[in-house]
């Protein structure tokens, strides 16, 4: 009896030791790597639902694996486990693809929004480049610029969740800059006002043609000085204006450049600002407006109407006190052409700023 | 024959003793979960997300092992326990590193804030020194407005620091610094321009 038992045990040991324990399928390890890849790619954020389902499938596959692992080595069968893991891997691949597409789509969308905002910033910068009264505009554009650069950093780091708030900040500052610009340009988009300015310029040119004399038309919005001889345009020059050059001058120290039909009353070959042409500001219309404004209390009680408005040298990138500044070389060209009595018409603009505003709003 | 039956009964008794004695390491599981949560709460999700994920993976592996063992006839929770103990140790170690990491991020943000402030101050000083001549006045005024915009943005750095968003604070500070330095460079160029004219 004893020898039979021993033989049976020996036989059993030999029999089972001849059987190999099947190896765990490689898909199990691959799934571990994939699960990490999905996490790193941001699947829990960009494909949350699919990722939850994936984890469920992975859990079920793991259950099957665990079930097999719980068996004695020679009873383990991994075919079903392998199939489950293969399905999980396929599911994971689909999610990875979706996450990639989702991120690309978000990146495209946000890049597009940022590009539009950058375009608005750039348009505003160009539109206000030569404006002296651009403090508020530039301040807001600087703030928008900071937010925009931060948004670029977030975009590079794929922090898409933080970007909508940043985009809102940029938009807010750009909108504030636009509103500041539009309020400055409101007068320049008034068709009646622009019509009156056109009429002044046309009358000045016609007079120059009729009398065969020289005439000057200053366009404040374009920042140009046009020189006419016998009604023919002979030169266009860049100009500099005062701090609030786009406003119509009302009183001394308001930092505005006057608008109206004036005449050169004195030529100064030696001036503080190279050479100068003094004009007859204030004219009758200026005096009438000043008086009305004073009566209404729109100007400081002690303020005078001002005067000594000139076209002078010193540079076109200057900020004058109401005068029109040009480069010294330009002054050299204009000065000999202009005589005392030459008409100087200063207009806000010959074209409505409405189009500019519409362009910026787009 | 009696002896064989006795041995069999004894065998069954010993086996059932083995099976019933191997209990799941619930204490270790709870400890590991608590340690991981503590590390996450300390800020590991922000300052050491990869390390935290690795510890979470260790936890998952330990739980899988427990699950496997629970289905076995002869349960052996020793390796799972070891894994859990290691997870606790790793989570505790990670948690201990977070304050230093947070401090480093905070210091980096504070340094960046100081650098941004220094860049603004330098640009301001340069703008004050800038020639008041007519040739550059418009440019200087424009740059002053730009600098004011940067100064307006500056408090955002402190707000981010107060909210412990140190990386965000550093980004804002670096951006402001870059733009302030650009203004300084422009002022220097404007000064050179005037010198050239003289």
XYZ file of C-alpha atoms in Angstrom:
560
model
C 0.000 0.000 0.000
C 2.762 2.377 0.961
C 4.736 1.734 -2.201
C 1.590 2.305 -4.346
C 1.002 5.707 -2.733
C 4.604 6.744 -3.197
C 4.523 5.693 -6.861
C 1.316 7.681 -7.375
C 2.792 10.814 -5.775
C 6.030 10.482 -7.768
C 4.074 10.022 -10.984
C 1.881 13.043 -10.235
C 4.897 15.245 -9.521
C 6.608 14.137 -12.721
C 3.393 14.601 -14.742
C 2.629 18.126 -13.532
C 6.219 19.290 -13.607
C 6.254 18.380 -17.292
C 3.378 20.880 -17.841
C 4.375 24.494 -18.352
C 2.571 27.455 -16.748
C 1.432 29.619 -19.682
C 2.926 33.138 -19.658
C 0.792 36.218 -19.026
C -0.030 37.698 -22.461
C 2.143 40.735 -23.424
C -1.059 42.729 -23.967
C -1.376 43.037 -20.169
C 1.866 45.003 -19.912
C 0.992 46.954 -23.066
C -2.313 47.959 -21.483
C -0.446 49.278 -18.415
C 1.713 51.450 -20.649
C -1.310 52.549 -22.635
C -3.253 53.469 -19.506
C -0.365 55.720 -18.501
C -0.201 57.204 -21.995
C -3.904 57.983 -21.882
C -3.514 59.680 -18.520
C -0.552 61.735 -19.752
C -2.414 62.676 -22.928
C -5.261 63.985 -20.815
C -7.898 61.412 -21.717
C -9.714 61.921 -18.374
C -10.274 65.527 -19.501
C -10.603 65.409 -23.282
C -12.478 62.093 -23.639
C -13.909 61.690 -20.151
C -16.824 59.430 -21.083
C -14.787 57.177 -23.364
C -12.013 57.040 -20.782
C -14.442 55.910 -18.067
C -15.712 53.164 -20.365
C -12.116 52.227 -21.149
C -11.297 51.886 -17.452
C -14.377 49.719 -17.054
C -13.273 47.447 -19.908
C -9.762 47.357 -18.461
C -11.228 46.414 -15.095
C -13.203 43.551 -16.653
C -10.136 42.337 -18.524
C -8.180 42.496 -15.276
C -10.878 40.463 -13.544
C -10.446 37.755 -16.174
C -6.697 37.898 -15.740
C -7.008 37.676 -11.982
C -9.375 34.737 -12.327
C -6.829 32.896 -14.413
C -3.947 33.861 -12.157
C -5.876 32.511 -9.206
C -5.814 29.055 -10.768
C -2.952 26.622 -10.434
C -0.391 27.377 -13.101
C -1.128 24.349 -15.250
C -4.860 25.133 -15.349
C -4.469 28.709 -16.552
C -5.827 29.640 -19.958
C -5.113 33.119 -21.223
C -6.839 33.070 -24.628
C -9.924 34.916 -23.367
C -7.795 37.284 -21.299
C -5.689 38.068 -24.343
C -8.785 38.766 -26.453
C -10.176 41.078 -23.781
C -6.913 42.964 -23.461
C -6.650 43.269 -27.226
C -10.115 44.826 -27.259
C -9.042 47.187 -24.467
C -5.913 48.166 -26.396
C -7.995 48.866 -29.495
C -10.384 50.962 -27.401
C -7.424 52.829 -25.929
C -5.986 53.524 -29.362
C -9.301 55.006 -30.476
C -9.368 57.209 -27.365
C -5.779 58.338 -27.882
C -6.694 59.299 -31.443
C -9.779 61.129 -30.223
C -7.807 62.968 -27.540
C -5.251 64.017 -30.142
C -7.998 65.253 -32.472
C -9.794 66.983 -29.610
C -6.623 68.775 -28.564
C -5.819 69.743 -32.137
C -9.329 71.059 -32.571
C -9.113 73.044 -29.320
C -5.693 74.354 -30.276
C -6.990 75.405 -33.721
C -10.059 77.023 -32.211
C -8.104 78.929 -29.560
C -5.336 79.871 -31.997
C -8.045 81.247 -34.282
C -9.562 83.295 -31.462
C -6.137 84.567 -30.437
C -5.301 85.435 -34.050
C -8.517 87.467 -34.322
C -7.691 89.296 -31.102
C -4.116 89.884 -32.269
C -5.542 91.277 -35.503
C -7.766 93.673 -33.529
C -4.770 94.715 -31.406
C -2.661 95.260 -34.499
C -5.402 97.279 -36.275
C -5.877 99.431 -33.190
C -2.144 99.965 -32.848
C -1.897 101.020 -36.481
C -4.983 103.244 -36.244
C -3.638 104.980 -33.152
C 0.049 104.963 -34.029
C 0.104 108.671 -34.783
C -2.543 109.682 -32.294
C -1.298 111.659 -29.359
C -4.456 111.114 -27.343
C -3.939 107.349 -27.225
C -3.071 106.955 -23.521
C -6.097 104.924 -22.564
C -5.971 102.969 -25.806
C -2.316 102.025 -25.410
C -2.739 101.206 -21.726
C -5.479 98.760 -22.573
C -3.540 97.375 -25.512
C -0.526 96.836 -23.238
C -2.724 94.904 -20.805
C -4.201 92.922 -23.697
C -0.636 92.237 -24.858
C 0.332 90.793 -21.466
C -2.749 88.568 -21.393
C -2.164 87.539 -24.993
C 1.404 86.437 -24.283
C 0.219 84.491 -21.237
C -2.394 82.822 -23.427
C 0.337 81.789 -25.873
C 2.246 80.148 -23.009
C -0.890 78.308 -21.851
C -1.559 77.197 -25.415
C 1.969 75.817 -25.778
C 1.482 73.909 -22.504
C -1.891 72.600 -23.687
C -3.662 74.186 -20.710
C -6.856 74.562 -22.700
C -9.077 74.778 -19.634
C -7.380 78.023 -18.495
C -7.559 79.680 -21.903
C -11.212 80.834 -22.191
C -10.754 83.086 -19.135
C -7.538 84.518 -20.572
C -9.230 85.141 -23.922
C -12.055 86.962 -22.123
C -9.439 89.192 -20.445
C -7.790 90.028 -23.780
C -11.169 90.731 -25.367
C -12.156 92.999 -22.467
C -9.020 95.130 -22.807
C -9.214 95.275 -26.611
C -12.881 96.299 -26.390
C -12.015 99.033 -23.884
C -9.280 100.280 -26.223
C -11.746 100.246 -29.140
C -14.346 102.155 -27.167
C -11.737 104.759 -26.196
C -10.790 105.143 -29.869
C -14.389 105.282 -31.046
C -15.204 108.031 -28.560
C -12.263 110.082 -29.924
C -13.374 109.418 -33.482
C -17.092 110.058 -32.907
C -16.823 113.598 -34.354
C -14.876 112.198 -37.300
C -17.670 109.893 -38.319
C -20.305 112.650 -38.245
C -21.193 113.096 -41.936
C -22.298 116.747 -41.479
C -19.028 117.642 -39.802
C -16.932 115.811 -42.418
C -19.034 117.499 -45.148
C -18.225 120.917 -43.692
C -14.502 120.096 -43.582
C -14.619 118.900 -47.221
C -16.323 122.160 -48.185
C -13.597 124.253 -46.462
C -10.828 122.307 -48.221
C -12.554 122.519 -51.625
C -13.080 126.286 -51.217
C -9.410 126.782 -50.247
C -8.151 124.804 -53.267
C -10.602 126.580 -55.598
C -9.428 129.965 -54.309
C -5.794 128.934 -54.871
C -6.706 127.935 -58.435
C -8.732 131.062 -59.080
C -6.144 133.501 -57.729
C -3.094 131.520 -58.856
C -1.746 131.502 -55.306
C -0.410 128.985 -52.780
C -2.687 127.322 -50.222
C -2.225 124.864 -47.381
C -4.686 122.196 -46.234
C -3.888 120.393 -42.977
C -5.669 117.060 -42.405
C -5.494 116.181 -38.702
C -6.669 112.573 -38.870
C -4.366 111.742 -41.779
C -1.639 113.851 -40.166
C -0.735 115.477 -43.460
C -0.055 118.978 -44.730
C -0.916 119.417 -48.436
C 0.637 122.296 -50.323
C -1.254 123.628 -53.366
C -0.045 126.016 -56.005
C -2.622 127.448 -58.421
C -4.989 124.757 -57.188
C -2.541 121.963 -58.023
C -1.205 119.706 -55.301
C 2.574 120.071 -55.201
C 3.448 118.299 -51.976
C 2.073 116.237 -49.108
C 4.039 116.182 -45.857
C 3.685 114.357 -42.555
C 2.855 116.490 -39.543
C 2.872 116.316 -35.772
C 0.044 117.625 -33.620
C -0.653 118.548 -30.036
C -1.441 116.209 -27.148
C -5.145 116.319 -27.971
C -4.579 117.267 -31.587
C -7.707 115.551 -32.837
C -9.902 117.840 -30.742
C -10.910 121.290 -31.951
C -9.140 124.046 -30.031
C -11.418 125.972 -27.704
C -9.152 127.724 -25.210
C -5.505 128.215 -24.250
C -3.899 125.149 -22.743
C -6.484 122.612 -23.913
C -3.788 120.826 -25.909
C -5.963 120.857 -29.044
C -5.160 121.947 -32.588
C -7.715 124.387 -34.061
C -9.931 123.610 -37.058
C -10.978 126.334 -39.457
C -10.029 128.579 -42.325
C -6.995 130.690 -41.409
C -4.338 132.824 -43.075
C -0.584 133.126 -42.595
C -0.079 136.437 -40.836
C 3.656 136.300 -40.176
C 6.688 134.413 -41.447
C 9.397 133.714 -38.874
C 12.663 132.679 -40.536
C 14.210 132.133 -37.086
C 11.971 130.598 -34.511
C 12.293 128.480 -31.376
C 11.288 125.612 -33.611
C 13.506 126.305 -36.605
C 11.234 128.335 -38.931
C 7.563 129.146 -38.414
C 4.430 130.384 -40.163
C 2.097 132.147 -37.726
C -1.632 131.881 -38.533
C -4.500 134.098 -37.457
C -5.994 131.876 -34.773
C -8.413 132.774 -33.248
C -10.612 133.768 -36.177
C -14.133 135.151 -35.796
C -15.699 131.700 -35.626
C -13.205 130.626 -32.926
C -14.040 133.720 -30.886
C -17.776 133.044 -31.196
C -17.361 129.409 -30.067
C -15.074 130.478 -27.184
C -17.581 133.044 -25.990
C -20.474 130.567 -26.153
C -18.481 127.892 -24.323
C -17.509 130.342 -21.623
C -21.126 131.391 -21.130
C -22.099 127.736 -20.756
C -19.290 127.166 -18.277
C -17.660 124.574 -20.524
C -14.190 126.030 -20.078
C -12.215 127.113 -17.003
C -13.333 130.629 -15.933
C -9.871 132.153 -16.168
C -8.928 130.463 -19.433
C -8.140 132.679 -22.399
C -8.744 131.797 -26.022
C -5.038 131.373 -26.707
C -3.105 132.158 -29.833
C 0.307 131.897 -31.477
C -0.689 128.892 -33.504
C 2.024 128.127 -36.031
C 3.201 125.697 -38.635
C 6.773 125.141 -37.492
C 9.815 122.891 -37.722
C 11.155 120.686 -34.972
C 9.926 117.341 -36.264
C 6.704 115.607 -37.183
C 6.933 113.150 -34.276
C 6.606 115.939 -31.792
C 3.785 116.834 -29.435
C 3.059 120.521 -29.912
C 0.947 122.861 -27.833
C -1.654 123.187 -30.575
C 0.663 123.978 -33.473
C 1.390 121.907 -36.567
C 4.915 120.482 -36.528
C 6.905 119.344 -39.557
C 10.452 118.187 -40.164
C 12.945 121.022 -40.642
C 13.664 119.834 -44.198
C 9.942 120.113 -44.998
C 9.870 123.584 -43.480
C 12.713 124.497 -45.838
C 10.528 123.444 -48.794
C 7.307 125.105 -47.627
C 8.699 128.344 -46.254
C 9.745 129.957 -49.576
C 6.461 128.923 -51.231
C 4.280 130.572 -48.618
C 3.644 134.290 -48.400
C 1.866 136.301 -45.739
C -1.830 136.001 -46.618
C -1.587 132.381 -47.763
C -4.749 130.532 -46.737
C -4.252 127.677 -44.226
C -7.282 125.462 -43.783
C -7.136 122.966 -40.943
C -9.688 120.157 -41.132
C -10.350 117.121 -38.986
C -10.615 114.755 -41.920
C -11.806 114.651 -45.529
C -13.149 111.147 -45.140
C -15.590 109.861 -42.596
C -14.003 107.744 -39.881
C -17.155 105.639 -39.978
C -15.477 103.241 -42.364
C -12.449 102.992 -40.110
C -14.663 102.291 -37.115
C -16.640 99.687 -39.063
C -13.370 98.102 -40.182
C -12.125 97.945 -36.620
C -15.446 96.603 -35.352
C -15.246 93.763 -37.885
C -7.343 2.643 6.692
C -8.155 4.439 9.915
C -4.813 6.188 9.726
C -5.465 7.403 6.172
C -8.799 8.899 7.236
C -7.130 10.574 10.184
C -4.455 12.097 7.935
C -7.111 13.311 5.473
C -9.195 14.921 8.229
C -6.086 16.554 9.635
C -5.154 17.790 6.142
C -8.580 19.313 5.593
C -8.384 20.979 8.983
C -4.946 22.445 8.279
C -6.036 23.636 4.835
C -9.182 25.292 6.138
C -7.030 26.885 8.803
C -4.785 28.338 6.068
C -7.722 29.535 3.985
C -9.649 31.129 6.806
C -6.617 32.732 8.433
C -5.526 34.683 5.307
C -7.529 37.884 5.625
C -7.400 40.872 3.279
C -4.986 43.578 4.507
C -7.725 46.158 5.009
C -5.666 48.206 7.444
C -2.837 48.517 4.942
C -5.320 49.352 2.172
C -6.854 52.131 4.255
C -3.423 53.425 5.256
C -2.242 53.498 1.637
C -5.412 55.251 0.447
C -5.072 57.835 3.203
C -1.383 58.404 2.439
C -2.066 58.909 -1.279
C -4.935 61.265 -0.524
C -2.776 63.204 1.915
C -0.034 63.595 -0.709
C -2.624 64.768 -3.245
C -4.098 67.235 -0.759
C -0.625 68.573 0.003
C -0.400 69.589 -3.648
C 1.169 66.590 -5.380
C -1.373 66.858 -8.221
C 0.194 70.223 -9.096
C 3.812 69.871 -8.033
C 4.487 66.166 -8.645
C 1.708 64.719 -10.821
C 3.891 62.017 -12.407
C 5.135 60.763 -9.053
C 1.607 60.747 -7.662
C 0.368 58.788 -10.652
C 3.164 56.242 -10.127
C 2.078 55.744 -6.506
C -1.537 55.417 -7.600
C -0.395 52.749 -10.048
C 1.359 50.946 -7.196
C -1.918 51.057 -5.286
C -3.806 49.640 -8.256
C -1.240 46.857 -8.644
C -1.553 46.040 -4.933
C -5.341 45.969 -5.180
C -5.102 43.682 -8.232
C -2.833 41.386 -6.286
C -5.295 41.322 -3.386
C -8.076 40.580 -5.813
C -6.048 37.736 -7.318
C -5.238 36.286 -3.934
C -8.810 36.540 -2.768
C -9.775 34.166 -5.557
C -7.067 31.649 -4.733
C -7.550 28.650 -2.568
C -4.327 29.294 -0.727
C -4.370 33.028 -0.154
C -1.081 34.834 0.242
C -1.490 38.528 0.978
C 2.123 39.054 1.991
C 3.338 40.526 -1.345
C 0.248 42.770 -1.586
C 0.881 43.991 1.949
C 4.470 44.792 1.017
C 3.256 46.707 -2.022
C 0.848 48.676 0.122
C 3.495 49.419 2.724
C 5.758 50.651 -0.064
C 2.919 52.780 -1.454
C 2.449 54.352 1.972
C 6.173 54.983 2.325
C 6.374 56.478 -1.186
C 3.282 58.620 -0.663
C 4.626 59.874 2.667
C 7.991 60.609 1.081
C 6.301 62.412 -1.801
C 4.130 64.399 0.594
C 7.262 65.439 2.471
C 8.817 66.826 -0.715
C 5.789 68.944 -1.678
C 6.331 71.877 0.731
C 9.856 72.312 -0.647
C 8.568 72.143 -4.217
C 5.802 74.593 -3.399
C 8.301 76.878 -1.693
C 10.597 76.692 -4.708
C 7.702 77.595 -7.021
C 6.716 80.426 -4.686
C 10.277 81.715 -4.536
C 10.526 81.533 -8.320
C 7.295 83.537 -8.587
C 8.529 86.110 -6.039
C 11.845 86.427 -7.866
C 10.025 86.838 -11.176
C 7.790 89.454 -9.534
C 10.843 91.378 -8.284
C 12.460 91.155 -11.698
C 9.308 92.455 -13.343
C 9.179 95.312 -10.821
C 12.851 96.091 -11.459
C 12.258 96.097 -15.229
C 9.295 98.481 -14.807
C 11.333 100.755 -12.522
C 14.211 100.798 -14.985
C 11.884 101.661 -17.871
C 10.279 104.394 -15.732
C 13.653 105.868 -14.803
C 14.746 105.822 -18.408
C 11.498 107.493 -19.466
C 12.069 110.226 -16.885
C 15.591 110.729 -18.173
C 14.492 110.602 -21.786
C 15.060 113.796 -23.752
C 12.107 116.155 -23.577
C 12.957 117.499 -26.999
C 10.230 117.738 -29.571
C 11.671 114.940 -31.709
C 10.860 112.172 -29.240
C 8.036 113.518 -27.141
C 5.275 111.585 -28.906
C 7.229 108.338 -28.704
C 8.022 108.883 -25.038
C 4.379 109.659 -24.221
C 3.287 106.512 -26.048
C 5.822 104.425 -24.165
C 4.659 105.926 -20.884
C 1.137 104.798 -21.711
C 2.447 101.308 -22.542
C 4.301 101.214 -19.243
C 1.170 102.289 -17.373
C -0.582 99.338 -18.993
C 2.133 97.043 -17.635
C 1.829 98.635 -14.208
C -1.919 98.039 -14.376
C -1.218 94.350 -15.071
C 1.401 94.054 -12.309
C -1.025 93.405 -9.373
C -2.149 90.239 -11.194
C 1.149 88.657 -10.116
C 0.382 89.183 -6.419
C -3.197 87.986 -6.918
C -1.876 84.752 -8.462
C 0.679 84.351 -5.637
C -2.056 84.878 -3.040
C -4.102 82.182 -4.754
C -1.008 79.926 -4.698
C -0.971 79.887 -8.492
C 2.805 80.253 -8.495
C 3.312 79.045 -12.067
C 0.689 81.497 -13.341
C 2.322 84.293 -11.319
C 5.718 83.461 -12.806
C 4.278 83.531 -16.344
C 2.632 86.913 -15.816
C 5.781 88.324 -14.231
C 7.997 87.032 -17.030
C 5.663 88.550 -19.640
C 5.573 91.940 -17.897
C 9.335 91.911 -17.477
C 9.856 91.108 -21.174
C 7.573 93.945 -22.243
C 9.117 96.424 -19.783
C 12.595 95.540 -21.038
C 11.330 96.114 -24.594
C 10.181 99.612 -23.537
C 13.596 100.314 -21.963
C 15.248 99.269 -25.203
C 12.936 101.590 -27.148
C 13.727 104.502 -24.792
C 17.433 103.841 -25.238
C 16.904 103.842 -29.004
C 14.976 107.142 -28.738
C 17.801 108.656 -26.695
C 20.293 107.496 -29.308
C 18.068 109.015 -31.993
C 18.219 112.393 -30.279
C 21.969 112.086 -29.726
C 22.266 111.356 -33.443
C 20.370 114.541 -34.242
C 22.668 116.578 -32.010
